[in-house]
Tab-separated table of N, CA, C and O in Angstrom:
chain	number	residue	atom	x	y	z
A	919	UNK	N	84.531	-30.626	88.556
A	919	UNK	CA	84.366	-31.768	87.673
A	919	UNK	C	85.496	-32.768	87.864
A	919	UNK	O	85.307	-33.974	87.710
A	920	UNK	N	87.019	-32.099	88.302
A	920	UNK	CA	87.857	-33.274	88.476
A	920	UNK	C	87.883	-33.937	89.842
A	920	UNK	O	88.699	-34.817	90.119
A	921	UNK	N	86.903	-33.458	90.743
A	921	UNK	CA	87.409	-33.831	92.050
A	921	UNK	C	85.979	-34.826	91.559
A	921	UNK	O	86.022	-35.951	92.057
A	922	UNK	N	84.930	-34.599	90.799
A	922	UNK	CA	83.341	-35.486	90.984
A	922	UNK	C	83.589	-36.989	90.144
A	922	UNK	O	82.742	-37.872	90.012
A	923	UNK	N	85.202	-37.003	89.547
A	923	UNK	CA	85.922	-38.305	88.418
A	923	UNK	C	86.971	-38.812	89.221
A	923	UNK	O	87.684	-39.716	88.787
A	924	UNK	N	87.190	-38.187	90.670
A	924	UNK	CA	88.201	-38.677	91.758
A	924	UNK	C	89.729	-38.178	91.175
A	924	UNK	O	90.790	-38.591	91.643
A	925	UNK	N	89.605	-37.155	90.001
A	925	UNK	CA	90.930	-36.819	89.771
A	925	UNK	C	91.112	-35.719	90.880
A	925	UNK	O	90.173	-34.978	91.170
A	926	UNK	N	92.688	-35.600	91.672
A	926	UNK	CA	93.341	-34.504	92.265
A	926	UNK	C	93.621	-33.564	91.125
A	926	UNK	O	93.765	-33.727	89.914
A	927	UNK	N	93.657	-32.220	92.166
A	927	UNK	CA	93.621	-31.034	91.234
A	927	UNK	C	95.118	-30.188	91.607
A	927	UNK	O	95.499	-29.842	92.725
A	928	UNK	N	95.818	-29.985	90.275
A	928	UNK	CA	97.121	-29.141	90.768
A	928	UNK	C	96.810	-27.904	90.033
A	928	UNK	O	96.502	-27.793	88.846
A	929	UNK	N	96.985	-26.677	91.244
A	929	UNK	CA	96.301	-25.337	90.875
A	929	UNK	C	97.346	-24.321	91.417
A	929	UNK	O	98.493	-24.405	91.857
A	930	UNK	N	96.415	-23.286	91.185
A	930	UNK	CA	97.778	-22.266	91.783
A	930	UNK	C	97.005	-21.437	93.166
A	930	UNK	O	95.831	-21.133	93.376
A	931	UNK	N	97.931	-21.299	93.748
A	931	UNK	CA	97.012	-20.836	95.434
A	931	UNK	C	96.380	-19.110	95.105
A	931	UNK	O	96.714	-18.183	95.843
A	932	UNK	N	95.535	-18.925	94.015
A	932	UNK	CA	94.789	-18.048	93.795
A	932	UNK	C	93.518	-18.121	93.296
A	932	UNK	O	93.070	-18.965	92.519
A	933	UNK	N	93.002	-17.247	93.758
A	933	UNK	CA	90.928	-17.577	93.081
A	933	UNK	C	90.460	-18.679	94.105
A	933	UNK	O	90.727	-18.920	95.282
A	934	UNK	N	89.570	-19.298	93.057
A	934	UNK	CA	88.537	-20.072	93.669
A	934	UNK	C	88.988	-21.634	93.702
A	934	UNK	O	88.565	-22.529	94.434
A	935	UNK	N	89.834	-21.676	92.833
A	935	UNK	CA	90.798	-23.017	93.289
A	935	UNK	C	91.586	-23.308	94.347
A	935	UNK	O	91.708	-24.516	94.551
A	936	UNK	N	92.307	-22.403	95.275
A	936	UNK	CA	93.057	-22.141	96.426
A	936	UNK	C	91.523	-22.753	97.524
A	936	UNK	O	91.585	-23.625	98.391
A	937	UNK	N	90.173	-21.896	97.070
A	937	UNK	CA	89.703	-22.312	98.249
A	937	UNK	C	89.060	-24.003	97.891
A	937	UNK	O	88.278	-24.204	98.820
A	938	UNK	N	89.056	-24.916	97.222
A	938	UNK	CA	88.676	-25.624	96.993
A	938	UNK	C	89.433	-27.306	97.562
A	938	UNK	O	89.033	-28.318	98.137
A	939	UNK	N	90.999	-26.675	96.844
A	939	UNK	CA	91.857	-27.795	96.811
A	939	UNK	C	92.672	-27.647	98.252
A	939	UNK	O	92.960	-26.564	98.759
A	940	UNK	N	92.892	-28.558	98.642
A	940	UNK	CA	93.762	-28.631	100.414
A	940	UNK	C	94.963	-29.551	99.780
A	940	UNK	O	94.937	-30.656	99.239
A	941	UNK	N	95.820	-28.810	100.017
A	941	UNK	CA	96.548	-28.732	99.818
A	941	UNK	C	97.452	-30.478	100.155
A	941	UNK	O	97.888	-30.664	101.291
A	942	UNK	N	97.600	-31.414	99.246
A	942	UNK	CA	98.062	-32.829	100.125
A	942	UNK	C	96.994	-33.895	100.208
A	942	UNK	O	97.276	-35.086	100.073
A	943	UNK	N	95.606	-33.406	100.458
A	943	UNK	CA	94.423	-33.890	100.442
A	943	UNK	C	93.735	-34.374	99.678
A	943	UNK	O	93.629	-35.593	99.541
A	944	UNK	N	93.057	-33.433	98.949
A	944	UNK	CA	92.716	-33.703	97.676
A	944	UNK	C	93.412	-32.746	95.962
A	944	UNK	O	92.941	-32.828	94.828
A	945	UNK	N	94.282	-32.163	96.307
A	945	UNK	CA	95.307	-32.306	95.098
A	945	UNK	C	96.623	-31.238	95.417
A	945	UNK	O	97.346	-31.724	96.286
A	946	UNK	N	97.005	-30.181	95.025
A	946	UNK	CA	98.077	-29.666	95.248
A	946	UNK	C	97.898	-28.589	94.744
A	946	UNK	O	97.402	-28.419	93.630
A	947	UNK	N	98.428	-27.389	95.789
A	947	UNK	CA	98.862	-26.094	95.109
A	947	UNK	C	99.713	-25.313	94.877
A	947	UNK	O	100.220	-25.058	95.969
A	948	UNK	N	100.257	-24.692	94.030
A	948	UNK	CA	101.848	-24.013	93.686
A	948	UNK	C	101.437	-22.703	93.496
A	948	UNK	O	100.506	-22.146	92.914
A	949	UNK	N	102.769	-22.246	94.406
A	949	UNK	CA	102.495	-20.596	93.865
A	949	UNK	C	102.486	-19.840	92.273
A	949	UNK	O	103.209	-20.008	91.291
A	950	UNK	N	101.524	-19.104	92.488
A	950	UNK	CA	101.715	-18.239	90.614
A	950	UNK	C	102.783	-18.317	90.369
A	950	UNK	O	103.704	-18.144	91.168
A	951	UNK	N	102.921	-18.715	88.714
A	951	UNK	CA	103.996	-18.349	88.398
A	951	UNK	C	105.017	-19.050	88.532
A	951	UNK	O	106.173	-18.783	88.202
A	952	UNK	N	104.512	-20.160	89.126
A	952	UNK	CA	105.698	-21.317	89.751
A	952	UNK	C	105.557	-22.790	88.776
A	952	UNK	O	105.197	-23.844	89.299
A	953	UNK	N	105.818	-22.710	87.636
A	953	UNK	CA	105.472	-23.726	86.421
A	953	UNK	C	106.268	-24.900	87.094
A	953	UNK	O	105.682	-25.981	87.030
A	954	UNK	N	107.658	-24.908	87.816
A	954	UNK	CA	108.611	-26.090	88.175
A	954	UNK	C	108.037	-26.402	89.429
A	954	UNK	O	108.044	-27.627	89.547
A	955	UNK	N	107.555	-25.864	90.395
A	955	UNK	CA	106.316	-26.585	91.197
A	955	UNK	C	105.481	-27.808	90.749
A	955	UNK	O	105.494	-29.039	90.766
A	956	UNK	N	104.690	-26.663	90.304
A	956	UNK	CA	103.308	-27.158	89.834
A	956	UNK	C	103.216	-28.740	88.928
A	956	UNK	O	102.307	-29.569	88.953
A	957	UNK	N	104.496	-28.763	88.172
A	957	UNK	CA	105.248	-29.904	87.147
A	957	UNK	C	105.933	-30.922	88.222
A	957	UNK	O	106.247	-32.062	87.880
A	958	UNK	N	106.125	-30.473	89.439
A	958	UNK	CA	106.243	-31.389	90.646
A	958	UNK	C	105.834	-32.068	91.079
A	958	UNK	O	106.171	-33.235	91.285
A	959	UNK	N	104.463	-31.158	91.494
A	959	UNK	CA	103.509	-32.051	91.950
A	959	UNK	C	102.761	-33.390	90.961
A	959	UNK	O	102.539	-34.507	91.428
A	960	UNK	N	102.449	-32.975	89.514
A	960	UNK	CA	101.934	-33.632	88.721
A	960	UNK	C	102.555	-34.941	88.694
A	960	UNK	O	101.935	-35.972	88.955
A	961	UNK	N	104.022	-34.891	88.314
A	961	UNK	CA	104.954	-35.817	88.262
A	961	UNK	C	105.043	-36.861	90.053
A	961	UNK	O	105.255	-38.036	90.353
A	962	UNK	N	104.857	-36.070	90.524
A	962	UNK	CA	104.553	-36.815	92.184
A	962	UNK	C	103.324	-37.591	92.301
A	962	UNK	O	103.368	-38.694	92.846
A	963	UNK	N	102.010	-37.027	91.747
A	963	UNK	CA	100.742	-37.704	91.695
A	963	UNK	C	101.035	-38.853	90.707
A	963	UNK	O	100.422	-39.841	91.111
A	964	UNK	N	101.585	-39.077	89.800
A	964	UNK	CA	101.433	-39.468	88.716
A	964	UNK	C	102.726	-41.019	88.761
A	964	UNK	O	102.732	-41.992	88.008
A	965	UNK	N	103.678	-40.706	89.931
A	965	UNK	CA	104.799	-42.148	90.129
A	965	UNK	C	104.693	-42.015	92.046
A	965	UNK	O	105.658	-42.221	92.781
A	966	UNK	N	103.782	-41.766	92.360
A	966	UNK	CA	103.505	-42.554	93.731
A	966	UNK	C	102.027	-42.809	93.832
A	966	UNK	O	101.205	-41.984	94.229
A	967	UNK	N	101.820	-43.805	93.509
A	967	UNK	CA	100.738	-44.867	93.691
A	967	UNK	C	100.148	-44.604	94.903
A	967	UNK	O	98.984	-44.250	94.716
A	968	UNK	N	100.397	-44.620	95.864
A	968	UNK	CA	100.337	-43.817	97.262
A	968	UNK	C	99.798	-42.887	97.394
A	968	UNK	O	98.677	-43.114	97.849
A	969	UNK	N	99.998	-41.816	97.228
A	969	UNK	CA	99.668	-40.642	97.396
A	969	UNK	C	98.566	-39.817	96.328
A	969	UNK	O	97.854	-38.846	96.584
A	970	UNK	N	98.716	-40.621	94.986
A	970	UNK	CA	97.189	-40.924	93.698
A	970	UNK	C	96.326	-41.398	94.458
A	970	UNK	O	95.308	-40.743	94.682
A	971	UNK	N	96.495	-42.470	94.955
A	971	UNK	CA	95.164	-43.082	95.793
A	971	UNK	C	94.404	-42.190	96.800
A	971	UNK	O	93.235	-41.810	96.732
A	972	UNK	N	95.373	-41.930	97.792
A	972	UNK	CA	94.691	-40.887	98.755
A	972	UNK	C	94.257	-39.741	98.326
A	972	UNK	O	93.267	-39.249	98.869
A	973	UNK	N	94.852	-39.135	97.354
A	973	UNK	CA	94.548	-37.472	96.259
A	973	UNK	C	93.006	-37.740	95.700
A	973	UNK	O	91.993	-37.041	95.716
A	974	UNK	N	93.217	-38.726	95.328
A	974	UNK	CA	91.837	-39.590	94.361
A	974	UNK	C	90.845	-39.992	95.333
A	974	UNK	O	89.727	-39.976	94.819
A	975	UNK	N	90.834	-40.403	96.740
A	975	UNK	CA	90.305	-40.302	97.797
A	975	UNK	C	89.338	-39.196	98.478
A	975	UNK	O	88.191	-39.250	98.920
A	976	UNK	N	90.641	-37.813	98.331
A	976	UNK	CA	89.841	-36.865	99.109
A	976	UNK	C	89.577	-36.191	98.223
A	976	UNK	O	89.445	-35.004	98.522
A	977	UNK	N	89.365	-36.575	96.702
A	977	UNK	CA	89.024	-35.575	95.943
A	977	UNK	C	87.596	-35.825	95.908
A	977	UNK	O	86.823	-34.902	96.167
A	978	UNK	N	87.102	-37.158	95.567
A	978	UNK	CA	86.158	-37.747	96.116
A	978	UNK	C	85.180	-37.377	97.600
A	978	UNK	O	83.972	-37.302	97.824
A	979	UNK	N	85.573	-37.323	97.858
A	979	UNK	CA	85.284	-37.081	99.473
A	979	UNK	C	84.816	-35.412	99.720
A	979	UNK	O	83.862	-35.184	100.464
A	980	UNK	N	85.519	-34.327	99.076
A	980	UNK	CA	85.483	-33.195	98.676
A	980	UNK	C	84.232	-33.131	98.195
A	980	UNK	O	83.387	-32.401	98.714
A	981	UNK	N	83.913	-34.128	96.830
A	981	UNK	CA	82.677	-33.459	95.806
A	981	UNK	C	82.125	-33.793	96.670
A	981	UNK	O	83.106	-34.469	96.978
A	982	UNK	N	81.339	-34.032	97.558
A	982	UNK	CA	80.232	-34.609	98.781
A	982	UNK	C	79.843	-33.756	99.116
A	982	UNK	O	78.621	-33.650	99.010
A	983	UNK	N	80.640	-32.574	99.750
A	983	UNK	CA	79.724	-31.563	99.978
A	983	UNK	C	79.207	-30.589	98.807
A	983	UNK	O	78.512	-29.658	99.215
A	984	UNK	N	79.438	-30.647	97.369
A	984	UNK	CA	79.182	-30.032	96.420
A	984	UNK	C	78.367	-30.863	95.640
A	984	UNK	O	78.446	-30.757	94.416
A	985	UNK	N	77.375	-31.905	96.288
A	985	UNK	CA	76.331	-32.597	95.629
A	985	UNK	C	75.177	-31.798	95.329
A	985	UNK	O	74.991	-30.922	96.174
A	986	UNK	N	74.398	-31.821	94.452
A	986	UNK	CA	73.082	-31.171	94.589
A	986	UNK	C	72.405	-31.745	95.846
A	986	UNK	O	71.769	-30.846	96.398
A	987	UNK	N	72.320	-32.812	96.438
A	987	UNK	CA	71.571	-33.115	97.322
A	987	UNK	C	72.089	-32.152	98.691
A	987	UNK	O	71.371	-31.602	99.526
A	988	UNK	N	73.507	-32.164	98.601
A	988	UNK	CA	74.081	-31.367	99.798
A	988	UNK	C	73.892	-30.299	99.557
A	988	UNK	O	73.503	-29.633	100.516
A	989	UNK	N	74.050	-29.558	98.205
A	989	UNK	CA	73.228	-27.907	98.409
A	989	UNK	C	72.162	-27.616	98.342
A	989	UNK	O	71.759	-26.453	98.327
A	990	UNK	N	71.351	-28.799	98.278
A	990	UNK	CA	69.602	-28.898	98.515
A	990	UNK	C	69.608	-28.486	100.324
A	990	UNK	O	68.899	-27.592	100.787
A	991	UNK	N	70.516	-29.307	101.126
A	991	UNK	CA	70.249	-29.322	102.041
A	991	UNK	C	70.578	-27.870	102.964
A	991	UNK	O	69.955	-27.213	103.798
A	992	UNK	N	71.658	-27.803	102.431
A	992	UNK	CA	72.118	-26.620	102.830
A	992	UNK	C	71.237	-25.428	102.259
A	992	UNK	O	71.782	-24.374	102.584
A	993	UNK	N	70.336	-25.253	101.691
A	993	UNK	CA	69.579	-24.231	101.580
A	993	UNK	C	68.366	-24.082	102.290
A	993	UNK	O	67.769	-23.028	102.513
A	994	UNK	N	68.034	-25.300	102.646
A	994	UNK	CA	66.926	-25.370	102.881
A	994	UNK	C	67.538	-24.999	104.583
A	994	UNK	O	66.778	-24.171	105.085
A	995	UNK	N	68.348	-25.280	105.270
A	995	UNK	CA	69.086	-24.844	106.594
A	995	UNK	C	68.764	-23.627	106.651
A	995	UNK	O	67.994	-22.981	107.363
A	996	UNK	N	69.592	-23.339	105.638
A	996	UNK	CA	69.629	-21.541	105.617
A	996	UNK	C	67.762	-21.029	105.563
A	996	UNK	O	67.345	-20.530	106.608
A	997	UNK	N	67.011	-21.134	104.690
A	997	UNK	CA	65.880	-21.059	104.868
A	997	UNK	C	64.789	-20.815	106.184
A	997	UNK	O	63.908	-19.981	106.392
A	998	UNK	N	65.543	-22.474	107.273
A	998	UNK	CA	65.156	-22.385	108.092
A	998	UNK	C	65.262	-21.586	109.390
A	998	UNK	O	64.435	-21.363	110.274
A	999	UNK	N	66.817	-21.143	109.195
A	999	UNK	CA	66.821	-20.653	109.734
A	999	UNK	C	66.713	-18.942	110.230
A	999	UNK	O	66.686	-18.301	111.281
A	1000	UNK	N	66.676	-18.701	108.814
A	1000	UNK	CA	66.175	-17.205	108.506
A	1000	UNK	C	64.436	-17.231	109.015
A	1000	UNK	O	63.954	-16.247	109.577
A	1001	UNK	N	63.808	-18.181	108.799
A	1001	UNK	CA	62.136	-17.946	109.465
A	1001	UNK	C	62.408	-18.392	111.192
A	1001	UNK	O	61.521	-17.972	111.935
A	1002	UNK	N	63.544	-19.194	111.877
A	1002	UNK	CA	63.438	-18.936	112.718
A	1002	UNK	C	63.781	-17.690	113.465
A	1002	UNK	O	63.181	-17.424	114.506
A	1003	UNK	N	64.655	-16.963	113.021
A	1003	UNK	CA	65.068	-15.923	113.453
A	1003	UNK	C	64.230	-15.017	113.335
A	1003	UNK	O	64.248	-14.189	114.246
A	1004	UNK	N	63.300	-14.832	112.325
A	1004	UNK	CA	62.363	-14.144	112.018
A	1004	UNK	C	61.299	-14.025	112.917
A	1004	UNK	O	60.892	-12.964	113.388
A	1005	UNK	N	60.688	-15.581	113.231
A	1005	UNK	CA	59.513	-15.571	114.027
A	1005	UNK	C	60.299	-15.084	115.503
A	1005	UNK	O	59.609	-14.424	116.280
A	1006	UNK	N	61.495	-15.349	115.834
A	1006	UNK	CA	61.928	-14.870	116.951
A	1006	UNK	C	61.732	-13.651	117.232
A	1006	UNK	O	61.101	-13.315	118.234
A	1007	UNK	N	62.405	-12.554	116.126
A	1007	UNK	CA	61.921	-11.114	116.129
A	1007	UNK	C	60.764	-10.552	116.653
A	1007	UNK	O	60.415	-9.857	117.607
A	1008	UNK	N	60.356	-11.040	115.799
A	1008	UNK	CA	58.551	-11.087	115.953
A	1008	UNK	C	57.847	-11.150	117.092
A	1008	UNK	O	57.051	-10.338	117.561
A	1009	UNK	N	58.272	-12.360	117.560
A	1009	UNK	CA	57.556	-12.826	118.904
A	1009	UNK	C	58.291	-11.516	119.721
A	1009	UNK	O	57.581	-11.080	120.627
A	1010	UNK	N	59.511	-10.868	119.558
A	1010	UNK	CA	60.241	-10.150	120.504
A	1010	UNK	C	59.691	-8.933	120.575
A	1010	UNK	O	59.513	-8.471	121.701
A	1011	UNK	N	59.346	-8.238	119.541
A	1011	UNK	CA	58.356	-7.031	118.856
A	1011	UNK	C	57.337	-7.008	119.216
A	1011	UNK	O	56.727	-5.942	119.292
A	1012	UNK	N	56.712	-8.360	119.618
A	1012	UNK	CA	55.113	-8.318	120.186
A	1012	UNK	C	55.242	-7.910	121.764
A	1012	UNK	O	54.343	-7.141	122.103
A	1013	UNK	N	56.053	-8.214	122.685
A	1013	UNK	CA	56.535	-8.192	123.813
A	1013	UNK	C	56.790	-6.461	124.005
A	1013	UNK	O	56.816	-5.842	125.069
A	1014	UNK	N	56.938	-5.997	122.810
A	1014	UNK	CA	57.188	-4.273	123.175
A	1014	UNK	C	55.365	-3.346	123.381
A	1014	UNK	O	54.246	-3.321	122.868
A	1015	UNK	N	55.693	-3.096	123.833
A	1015	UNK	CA	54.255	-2.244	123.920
A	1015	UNK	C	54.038	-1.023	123.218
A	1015	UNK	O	54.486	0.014	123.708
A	1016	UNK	N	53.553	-1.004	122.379
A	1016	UNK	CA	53.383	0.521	121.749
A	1016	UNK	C	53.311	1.885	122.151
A	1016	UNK	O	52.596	2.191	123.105
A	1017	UNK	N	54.121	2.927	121.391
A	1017	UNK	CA	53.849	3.947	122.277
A	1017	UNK	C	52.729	4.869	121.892
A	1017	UNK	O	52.818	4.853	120.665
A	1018	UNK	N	51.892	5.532	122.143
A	1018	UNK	CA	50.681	6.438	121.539
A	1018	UNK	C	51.243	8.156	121.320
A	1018	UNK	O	51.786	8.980	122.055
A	1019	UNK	N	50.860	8.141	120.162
A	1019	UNK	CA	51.027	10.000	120.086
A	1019	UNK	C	50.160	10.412	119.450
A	1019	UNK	O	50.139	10.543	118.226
A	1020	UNK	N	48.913	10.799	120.615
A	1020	UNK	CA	47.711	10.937	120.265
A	1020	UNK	C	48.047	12.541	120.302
A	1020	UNK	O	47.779	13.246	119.329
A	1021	UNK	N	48.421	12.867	121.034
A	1021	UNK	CA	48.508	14.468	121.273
A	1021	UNK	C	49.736	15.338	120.082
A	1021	UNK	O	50.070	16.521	120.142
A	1022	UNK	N	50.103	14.515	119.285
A	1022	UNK	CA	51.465	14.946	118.863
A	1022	UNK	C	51.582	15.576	117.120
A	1022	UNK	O	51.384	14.869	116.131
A	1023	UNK	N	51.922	16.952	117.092
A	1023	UNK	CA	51.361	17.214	115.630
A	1023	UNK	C	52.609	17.257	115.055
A	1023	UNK	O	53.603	17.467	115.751
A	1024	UNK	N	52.682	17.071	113.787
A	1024	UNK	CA	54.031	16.857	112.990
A	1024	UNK	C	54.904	18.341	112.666
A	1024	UNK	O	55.779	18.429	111.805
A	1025	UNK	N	54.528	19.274	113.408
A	1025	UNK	CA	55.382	20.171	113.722
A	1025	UNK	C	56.222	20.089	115.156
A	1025	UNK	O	56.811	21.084	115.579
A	1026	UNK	N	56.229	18.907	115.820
A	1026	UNK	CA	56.493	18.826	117.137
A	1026	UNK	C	57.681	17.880	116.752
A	1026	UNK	O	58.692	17.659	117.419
A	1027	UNK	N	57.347	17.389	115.570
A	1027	UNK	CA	58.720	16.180	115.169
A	1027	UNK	C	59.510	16.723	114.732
A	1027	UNK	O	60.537	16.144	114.377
């Protein structure tokens, strides 16, 4: 939600925020536990005009691939490509020839 309002995000490099935020890019991350970091960075976003802009940039730039339209698309990829692989199988399975065990009684298995 803060990257889809162009706000940068200051997080801590654990969970699902570590994989989200890049570090410089679109916002900043401090190690656990590291409150005088983390109060660093904020204070850095917040008196360089500079570096707000670009944060606010790629935070932006970030939500893009987390559009519904982009995980519309991306599913429907995946989709496709699970039936191509599929019909591939398939077609590969038809290419095998069956074996017959006409003679074969289930005490022989």
């Amino acid at each position: 939600e803060a990257f889809a309002s162009g706000v940068p995000v200051v997080g801590v490099r654990s969970g699902g925020v570590g994989d989200l935020v890049h570090h410089g890019h679109n916002g900043f991350l401090s190690e656990v536990k590291n409150a005088e970091e983390m109060a660093w960075h904020i204070e850095s976003i917040i008196t360089d005009p500079e570096l707000k802009k670009t944060t606010q940039q790629g935070a932006l730039k970030t939500i893009k691939h987390y559009s519904w339209d982009a995980i519309h698309e991306t599913l429907l990829n995946h989709y496709n490509e699970t039936i191509t692989n599929k019909k591939e199988k398939l077609k590969n399975a038809a290419l095998i020839k069956p074996v017959k065990f006409e003679n074969l009684n289930y005490v022989d298995l």
